[in-house]
Amino acid sequence: MRKRMRLLLDEFLLDEFLFDEIEVERRNESFESWVSSGTADSQATDHRKTALATLMFEAYQGTVDDDGETLEDALAEVEGTFNGRYGRWFADGSFILRSSEGSGIIAASLLTLYQGLPLLAFSMTHPRYQRRGHARSLITASIAALQDRGFTELHLAVHRSNEAAIGLYRSIGFCEIDGGDE
Protein backbone atom coordinates (compact mmCIF):
# COMPACT_ATOMS: atom_id res chain seq x y z
CA MET A 1 0.00 0.00 0.00
CA ARG A 2 1.34 3.39 -0.99
CA LYS A 3 0.75 6.84 0.43
CA ARG A 4 0.28 9.70 -2.03
CA MET A 5 1.88 13.00 -1.09
CA ARG A 6 2.08 16.49 -2.59
CA LEU A 7 4.28 19.55 -2.17
CA LEU A 8 2.89 22.97 -3.09
CA LEU A 9 5.83 24.69 -4.73
CA ASP A 10 4.67 28.25 -4.14
CA GLU A 11 5.07 27.57 -0.39
CA PHE A 12 8.58 26.14 -0.80
CA LEU A 13 11.63 28.33 -0.27
CA LEU A 14 14.97 27.01 -1.47
CA ASP A 15 17.87 26.81 0.95
CA GLU A 16 20.85 27.99 -1.08
CA PHE A 17 23.36 26.12 1.11
CA LEU A 18 22.12 22.80 -0.27
CA PHE A 19 23.57 23.61 -3.67
CA ASP A 20 27.00 24.38 -2.23
CA GLU A 21 27.30 20.91 -0.68
CA ILE A 22 27.35 18.72 -3.79
CA GLU A 23 27.85 18.87 -7.52
CA VAL A 24 24.55 18.13 -9.24
CA GLU A 25 24.33 17.25 -12.92
CA ARG A 26 21.27 18.23 -14.95
CA ARG A 27 19.99 15.87 -17.57
CA ASN A 28 19.70 18.64 -20.14
CA GLU A 29 23.42 19.22 -19.69
CA SER A 30 25.47 16.22 -18.62
CA PHE A 31 22.62 13.89 -17.58
CA GLU A 32 21.29 13.84 -21.14
CA SER A 33 24.65 12.93 -22.58
CA TRP A 34 25.12 10.42 -19.79
CA VAL A 35 21.85 8.57 -20.51
CA SER A 36 21.80 8.87 -24.28
CA SER A 37 24.93 10.16 -25.93
CA GLY A 38 23.07 11.10 -29.09
CA THR A 39 25.16 8.70 -31.10
CA ALA A 40 24.35 5.37 -32.65
CA ASP A 41 26.40 3.67 -29.93
CA SER A 42 23.63 1.66 -28.31
CA GLN A 43 26.18 -0.23 -26.18
CA ALA A 44 27.16 3.02 -24.42
CA THR A 45 23.51 3.94 -23.84
CA ASP A 46 22.75 0.45 -22.56
CA HIS A 47 25.73 0.64 -20.20
CA ARG A 48 24.50 3.95 -18.78
CA LYS A 49 20.98 2.68 -18.25
CA THR A 50 22.40 -0.44 -16.63
CA ALA A 51 24.37 1.78 -14.22
CA LEU A 52 21.15 3.56 -13.22
CA ALA A 53 19.35 0.21 -12.89
CA THR A 54 22.17 -1.07 -10.69
CA LEU A 55 21.71 1.93 -8.41
CA MET A 56 17.96 1.24 -8.29
CA PHE A 57 18.46 -2.44 -7.53
CA GLU A 58 21.03 -1.81 -4.79
CA ALA A 59 19.10 1.10 -3.26
CA TYR A 60 15.85 -0.84 -2.91
CA GLN A 61 17.26 -4.31 -2.12
CA GLY A 62 16.16 -5.48 1.34
CA THR A 63 13.81 -2.52 1.89
CA VAL A 64 10.01 -2.36 2.03
CA ASP A 65 10.12 -1.55 -1.69
CA ASP A 66 11.87 -4.84 -2.49
CA ASP A 67 9.44 -7.40 -3.92
CA GLY A 68 12.22 -9.75 -4.96
CA GLU A 69 13.08 -7.89 -8.15
CA THR A 70 16.24 -8.72 -10.04
CA LEU A 71 18.71 -6.41 -11.73
CA GLU A 72 16.91 -7.23 -15.00
CA ASP A 73 13.63 -6.06 -13.41
CA ALA A 74 15.31 -2.82 -12.35
CA LEU A 75 16.61 -2.32 -15.90
CA ALA A 76 13.07 -2.81 -17.24
CA GLU A 77 11.86 -0.22 -14.71
CA VAL A 78 14.50 2.29 -15.85
CA GLU A 79 13.64 1.65 -19.51
CA GLY A 80 9.94 2.00 -18.71
CA THR A 81 10.51 5.29 -16.92
CA PHE A 82 12.36 6.77 -19.88
CA ASN A 83 9.74 5.36 -22.26
CA GLY A 84 6.69 6.85 -20.50
CA ARG A 85 5.46 4.21 -18.04
CA TYR A 86 4.86 6.95 -15.44
CA GLY A 87 4.15 9.74 -17.88
CA ARG A 88 6.56 11.68 -20.04
CA TRP A 89 10.02 11.77 -18.53
CA PHE A 90 10.80 15.31 -17.30
CA ALA A 91 14.46 15.58 -18.24
CA ASP A 92 15.04 19.11 -16.96
CA GLY A 93 13.95 18.10 -13.45
CA SER A 94 15.84 14.81 -13.24
CA PHE A 95 19.24 14.72 -11.56
CA ILE A 96 22.02 12.31 -10.70
CA LEU A 97 24.90 12.53 -8.26
CA ARG A 98 28.17 10.81 -9.10
CA SER A 99 30.72 9.63 -6.57
CA SER A 100 33.79 11.81 -6.25
CA GLU A 101 35.81 8.57 -6.02
CA GLY A 102 34.65 7.57 -9.49
CA SER A 103 32.58 4.60 -8.34
CA GLY A 104 29.56 5.64 -10.37
CA ILE A 105 26.15 7.06 -9.58
CA ILE A 106 25.35 7.27 -5.88
CA ALA A 107 21.94 8.97 -6.03
CA ALA A 108 19.24 9.97 -8.49
CA SER A 109 15.99 11.91 -8.61
CA LEU A 110 13.83 11.07 -11.65
CA LEU A 111 10.79 13.17 -12.50
CA THR A 112 7.98 12.56 -14.96
CA LEU A 113 4.87 14.46 -15.99
CA TYR A 114 2.08 12.05 -15.08
CA GLN A 115 -1.32 13.19 -16.35
CA GLY A 116 0.18 16.67 -16.71
CA LEU A 117 1.45 16.89 -13.12
CA PRO A 118 5.06 16.58 -11.99
CA LEU A 119 5.71 13.23 -10.30
CA LEU A 120 8.80 12.24 -8.35
CA ALA A 121 8.86 8.82 -9.96
CA PHE A 122 12.06 7.70 -8.22
CA SER A 123 14.36 9.01 -5.53
CA MET A 124 17.16 6.58 -4.76
CA THR A 125 20.48 6.61 -2.98
CA HIS A 126 23.04 3.83 -2.81
CA PRO A 127 23.03 2.30 0.71
CA ARG A 128 26.68 3.29 1.36
CA TYR A 129 25.77 6.95 0.81
CA GLN A 130 22.41 7.18 2.59
CA ARG A 131 21.68 9.62 5.41
CA ARG A 132 24.10 12.23 4.07
CA GLY A 133 21.57 14.62 2.53
CA HIS A 134 22.00 13.46 -1.06
CA ALA A 135 18.31 12.63 -1.66
CA ARG A 136 17.26 15.95 -0.10
CA SER A 137 19.73 17.85 -2.30
CA LEU A 138 18.60 16.14 -5.51
CA ILE A 139 14.90 16.54 -4.68
CA THR A 140 15.57 20.21 -3.90
CA ALA A 141 17.29 20.59 -7.28
CA SER A 142 14.25 18.97 -8.92
CA ILE A 143 11.95 21.38 -7.08
CA ALA A 144 14.04 24.36 -8.24
CA ALA A 145 13.81 23.14 -11.85
CA LEU A 146 10.04 22.82 -11.54
CA GLN A 147 9.70 26.29 -10.00
CA ASP A 148 11.84 27.76 -12.80
CA ARG A 149 9.34 26.33 -15.30
CA GLY A 150 6.24 27.60 -13.50
CA PHE A 151 4.97 24.36 -11.96
CA THR A 152 3.02 24.76 -8.73
CA GLU A 153 3.14 21.27 -7.20
CA LEU A 154 5.08 18.01 -7.10
CA HIS A 155 3.54 14.61 -6.36
CA LEU A 156 4.96 11.27 -5.23
CA ALA A 157 3.87 7.86 -3.98
CA VAL A 158 5.70 6.13 -1.14
CA HIS A 159 5.25 2.77 0.59
CA ARG A 160 3.27 3.35 3.80
CA SER A 161 5.85 1.56 5.93
CA ASN A 162 8.86 3.41 4.50
CA GLU A 163 9.15 5.65 7.54
CA ALA A 164 12.57 7.06 6.61
CA ALA A 165 11.36 8.24 3.20
CA ILE A 166 8.11 9.61 4.62
CA GLY A 167 10.11 11.50 7.24
CA LEU A 168 12.36 12.97 4.55
CA TYR A 169 9.44 13.99 2.36
CA ARG A 170 7.59 15.59 5.29
CA SER A 171 10.72 17.48 6.34
CA ILE A 172 10.93 18.90 2.82
CA GLY A 173 7.28 19.98 3.02
CA PHE A 174 5.28 17.21 1.37
CA CYS A 175 1.85 16.49 2.86
CA GLU A 176 -0.35 13.45 2.53
CA ILE A 177 -3.20 13.90 0.06
CA ASP A 178 -6.66 13.17 1.47
CA GLY A 179 -7.68 9.72 0.31
CA GLY A 180 -4.10 9.33 -0.85
CA ASP A 181 -3.83 5.56 -0.70
CA GLU A 182 -3.03 3.57 -3.80
mmCIF file of C-alpha atoms in Angstrom:
data_model
loop_
_atom_site.group_PDB
_atom_site.id
_atom_site.type_symbol
_atom_site.label_atom_id
_atom_site.label_comp_id
_atom_site.label_asym_id
_atom_site.label_seq_id
_atom_site.Cartn_x
_atom_site.Cartn_y
_atom_site.Cartn_z
ATOM 1 C CA MET A 1 0.000 0.000 0.000
ATOM 2 C CA ARG A 2 1.344 3.392 -0.987
ATOM 3 C CA LYS A 3 0.754 6.836 0.426
ATOM 4 C CA ARG A 4 0.283 9.698 -2.035
ATOM 5 C CA MET A 5 1.883 13.005 -1.091
ATOM 6 C CA ARG A 6 2.080 16.486 -2.594
ATOM 7 C CA LEU A 7 4.278 19.549 -2.174
ATOM 8 C CA LEU A 8 2.888 22.965 -3.088
ATOM 9 C CA LEU A 9 5.829 24.686 -4.727
ATOM 10 C CA ASP A 10 4.667 28.250 -4.136
ATOM 11 C CA GLU A 11 5.073 27.567 -0.393
ATOM 12 C CA PHE A 12 8.575 26.143 -0.801
ATOM 13 C CA LEU A 13 11.628 28.333 -0.271
ATOM 14 C CA LEU A 14 14.966 27.008 -1.475
ATOM 15 C CA ASP A 15 17.869 26.807 0.947
ATOM 16 C CA GLU A 16 20.846 27.986 -1.077
ATOM 17 C CA PHE A 17 23.355 26.123 1.106
ATOM 18 C CA LEU A 18 22.120 22.804 -0.269
ATOM 19 C CA PHE A 19 23.566 23.615 -3.666
ATOM 20 C CA ASP A 20 27.005 24.378 -2.226
ATOM 21 C CA GLU A 21 27.298 20.913 -0.683
ATOM 22 C CA ILE A 22 27.348 18.718 -3.791
ATOM 23 C CA GLU A 23 27.847 18.872 -7.522
ATOM 24 C CA VAL A 24 24.548 18.133 -9.243
ATOM 25 C CA GLU A 25 24.328 17.251 -12.916
ATOM 26 C CA ARG A 26 21.269 18.235 -14.948
ATOM 27 C CA ARG A 27 19.988 15.865 -17.568
ATOM 28 C CA ASN A 28 19.701 18.636 -20.143
ATOM 29 C CA GLU A 29 23.423 19.221 -19.687
ATOM 30 C CA SER A 30 25.472 16.223 -18.618
ATOM 31 C CA PHE A 31 22.617 13.890 -17.578
ATOM 32 C CA GLU A 32 21.287 13.841 -21.144
ATOM 33 C CA SER A 33 24.650 12.931 -22.580
ATOM 34 C CA TRP A 34 25.122 10.419 -19.790
ATOM 35 C CA VAL A 35 21.851 8.569 -20.515
ATOM 36 C CA SER A 36 21.802 8.869 -24.279
ATOM 37 C CA SER A 37 24.928 10.156 -25.928
ATOM 38 C CA GLY A 38 23.066 11.104 -29.094
ATOM 39 C CA THR A 39 25.162 8.698 -31.101
ATOM 40 C CA ALA A 40 24.352 5.365 -32.645
ATOM 41 C CA ASP A 41 26.401 3.670 -29.929
ATOM 42 C CA SER A 42 23.633 1.662 -28.308
ATOM 43 C CA GLN A 43 26.176 -0.226 -26.175
ATOM 44 C CA ALA A 44 27.159 3.020 -24.417
ATOM 45 C CA THR A 45 23.514 3.939 -23.837
ATOM 46 C CA ASP A 46 22.750 0.446 -22.555
ATOM 47 C CA HIS A 47 25.732 0.642 -20.200
ATOM 48 C CA ARG A 48 24.501 3.954 -18.784
ATOM 49 C CA LYS A 49 20.976 2.676 -18.252
ATOM 50 C CA THR A 50 22.402 -0.440 -16.627
ATOM 51 C CA ALA A 51 24.369 1.783 -14.223
ATOM 52 C CA LEU A 52 21.155 3.557 -13.224
ATOM 53 C CA ALA A 53 19.346 0.209 -12.895
ATOM 54 C CA THR A 54 22.174 -1.071 -10.694
ATOM 55 C CA LEU A 55 21.710 1.929 -8.410
ATOM 56 C CA MET A 56 17.960 1.245 -8.286
ATOM 57 C CA PHE A 57 18.459 -2.442 -7.533
ATOM 58 C CA GLU A 58 21.027 -1.807 -4.793
ATOM 59 C CA ALA A 59 19.102 1.104 -3.260
ATOM 60 C CA TYR A 60 15.846 -0.844 -2.906
ATOM 61 C CA GLN A 61 17.257 -4.308 -2.123
ATOM 62 C CA GLY A 62 16.160 -5.476 1.337
ATOM 63 C CA THR A 63 13.810 -2.523 1.892
ATOM 64 C CA VAL A 64 10.007 -2.356 2.032
ATOM 65 C CA ASP A 65 10.117 -1.553 -1.691
ATOM 66 C CA ASP A 66 11.869 -4.843 -2.490
ATOM 67 C CA ASP A 67 9.440 -7.395 -3.916
ATOM 68 C CA GLY A 68 12.216 -9.749 -4.958
ATOM 69 C CA GLU A 69 13.079 -7.890 -8.150
ATOM 70 C CA THR A 70 16.237 -8.717 -10.042
ATOM 71 C CA LEU A 71 18.713 -6.411 -11.733
ATOM 72 C CA GLU A 72 16.914 -7.225 -14.996
ATOM 73 C CA ASP A 73 13.631 -6.064 -13.406
ATOM 74 C CA ALA A 74 15.313 -2.817 -12.352
ATOM 75 C CA LEU A 75 16.607 -2.322 -15.896
ATOM 76 C CA ALA A 76 13.071 -2.815 -17.242
ATOM 77 C CA GLU A 77 11.862 -0.221 -14.708
ATOM 78 C CA VAL A 78 14.497 2.291 -15.854
ATOM 79 C CA GLU A 79 13.637 1.645 -19.511
ATOM 80 C CA GLY A 80 9.937 1.995 -18.712
ATOM 81 C CA THR A 81 10.511 5.289 -16.917
ATOM 82 C CA PHE A 82 12.364 6.774 -19.880
ATOM 83 C CA ASN A 83 9.736 5.364 -22.261
ATOM 84 C CA GLY A 84 6.695 6.851 -20.502
ATOM 85 C CA ARG A 85 5.461 4.212 -18.042
ATOM 86 C CA TYR A 86 4.865 6.955 -15.437
ATOM 87 C CA GLY A 87 4.152 9.745 -17.882
ATOM 88 C CA ARG A 88 6.560 11.680 -20.044
ATOM 89 C CA TRP A 89 10.025 11.767 -18.525
ATOM 90 C CA PHE A 90 10.799 15.309 -17.303
ATOM 91 C CA ALA A 91 14.461 15.584 -18.241
ATOM 92 C CA ASP A 92 15.037 19.115 -16.956
ATOM 93 C CA GLY A 93 13.952 18.099 -13.453
ATOM 94 C CA SER A 94 15.844 14.807 -13.239
ATOM 95 C CA PHE A 95 19.240 14.721 -11.557
ATOM 96 C CA ILE A 96 22.023 12.308 -10.700
ATOM 97 C CA LEU A 97 24.903 12.532 -8.264
ATOM 98 C CA ARG A 98 28.169 10.805 -9.096
ATOM 99 C CA SER A 99 30.718 9.629 -6.569
ATOM 100 C CA SER A 100 33.793 11.811 -6.250
ATOM 101 C CA GLU A 101 35.806 8.570 -6.017
ATOM 102 C CA GLY A 102 34.647 7.569 -9.491
ATOM 103 C CA SER A 103 32.583 4.595 -8.338
ATOM 104 C CA GLY A 104 29.558 5.636 -10.374
ATOM 105 C CA ILE A 105 26.149 7.057 -9.581
ATOM 106 C CA ILE A 106 25.353 7.271 -5.879
ATOM 107 C CA ALA A 107 21.939 8.972 -6.026
ATOM 108 C CA ALA A 108 19.236 9.969 -8.493
ATOM 109 C CA SER A 109 15.995 11.909 -8.611
ATOM 110 C CA LEU A 110 13.830 11.066 -11.652
ATOM 111 C CA LEU A 111 10.786 13.170 -12.501
ATOM 112 C CA THR A 112 7.976 12.563 -14.961
ATOM 113 C CA LEU A 113 4.872 14.456 -15.987
ATOM 114 C CA TYR A 114 2.081 12.053 -15.077
ATOM 115 C CA GLN A 115 -1.316 13.193 -16.346
ATOM 116 C CA GLY A 116 0.180 16.668 -16.709
ATOM 117 C CA LEU A 117 1.448 16.894 -13.121
ATOM 118 C CA PRO A 118 5.062 16.578 -11.994
ATOM 119 C CA LEU A 119 5.705 13.226 -10.299
ATOM 120 C CA LEU A 120 8.798 12.244 -8.354
ATOM 121 C CA ALA A 121 8.864 8.818 -9.960
ATOM 122 C CA PHE A 122 12.056 7.702 -8.218
ATOM 123 C CA SER A 123 14.359 9.006 -5.530
ATOM 124 C CA MET A 124 17.158 6.577 -4.765
ATOM 125 C CA THR A 125 20.480 6.614 -2.984
ATOM 126 C CA HIS A 126 23.036 3.829 -2.808
ATOM 127 C CA PRO A 127 23.030 2.299 0.711
ATOM 128 C CA ARG A 128 26.685 3.290 1.359
ATOM 129 C CA TYR A 129 25.768 6.950 0.809
ATOM 130 C CA GLN A 130 22.410 7.180 2.594
ATOM 131 C CA ARG A 131 21.677 9.621 5.413
ATOM 132 C CA ARG A 132 24.103 12.229 4.073
ATOM 133 C CA GLY A 133 21.571 14.617 2.534
ATOM 134 C CA HIS A 134 22.000 13.457 -1.064
ATOM 135 C CA ALA A 135 18.313 12.631 -1.656
ATOM 136 C CA ARG A 136 17.261 15.948 -0.105
ATOM 137 C CA SER A 137 19.727 17.849 -2.304
ATOM 138 C CA LEU A 138 18.598 16.144 -5.510
ATOM 139 C CA ILE A 139 14.898 16.543 -4.682
ATOM 140 C CA THR A 140 15.569 20.210 -3.902
ATOM 141 C CA ALA A 141 17.295 20.591 -7.279
ATOM 142 C CA SER A 142 14.255 18.972 -8.923
ATOM 143 C CA ILE A 143 11.953 21.380 -7.082
ATOM 144 C CA ALA A 144 14.041 24.357 -8.242
ATOM 145 C CA ALA A 145 13.811 23.142 -11.848
ATOM 146 C CA LEU A 146 10.037 22.821 -11.539
ATOM 147 C CA GLN A 147 9.703 26.293 -10.003
ATOM 148 C CA ASP A 148 11.839 27.764 -12.802
ATOM 149 C CA ARG A 149 9.345 26.334 -15.299
ATOM 150 C CA GLY A 150 6.238 27.597 -13.503
ATOM 151 C CA PHE A 151 4.972 24.363 -11.965
ATOM 152 C CA THR A 152 3.024 24.757 -8.727
ATOM 153 C CA GLU A 153 3.141 21.274 -7.202
ATOM 154 C CA LEU A 154 5.077 18.013 -7.097
ATOM 155 C CA HIS A 155 3.535 14.606 -6.360
ATOM 156 C CA LEU A 156 4.958 11.275 -5.226
ATOM 157 C CA ALA A 157 3.870 7.865 -3.977
ATOM 158 C CA VAL A 158 5.700 6.131 -1.136
ATOM 159 C CA HIS A 159 5.249 2.770 0.585
ATOM 160 C CA ARG A 160 3.265 3.349 3.801
ATOM 161 C CA SER A 161 5.846 1.560 5.929
ATOM 162 C CA ASN A 162 8.862 3.407 4.498
ATOM 163 C CA GLU A 163 9.155 5.651 7.535
ATOM 164 C CA ALA A 164 12.569 7.059 6.614
ATOM 165 C CA ALA A 165 11.364 8.240 3.202
ATOM 166 C CA ILE A 166 8.107 9.610 4.620
ATOM 167 C CA GLY A 167 10.110 11.504 7.242
ATOM 168 C CA LEU A 168 12.365 12.965 4.554
ATOM 169 C CA TYR A 169 9.439 13.993 2.362
ATOM 170 C CA ARG A 170 7.590 15.588 5.293
ATOM 171 C CA SER A 171 10.722 17.478 6.336
ATOM 172 C CA ILE A 172 10.929 18.903 2.819
ATOM 173 C CA GLY A 173 7.279 19.982 3.024
ATOM 174 C CA PHE A 174 5.281 17.208 1.366
ATOM 175 C CA CYS A 175 1.853 16.495 2.858
ATOM 176 C CA GLU A 176 -0.351 13.449 2.527
ATOM 177 C CA ILE A 177 -3.198 13.901 0.062
ATOM 178 C CA ASP A 178 -6.665 13.166 1.470
ATOM 179 C CA GLY A 179 -7.678 9.715 0.307
ATOM 180 C CA GLY A 180 -4.104 9.328 -0.849
ATOM 181 C CA ASP A 181 -3.826 5.558 -0.697
ATOM 182 C CA GLU A 182 -3.035 3.566 -3.801
#
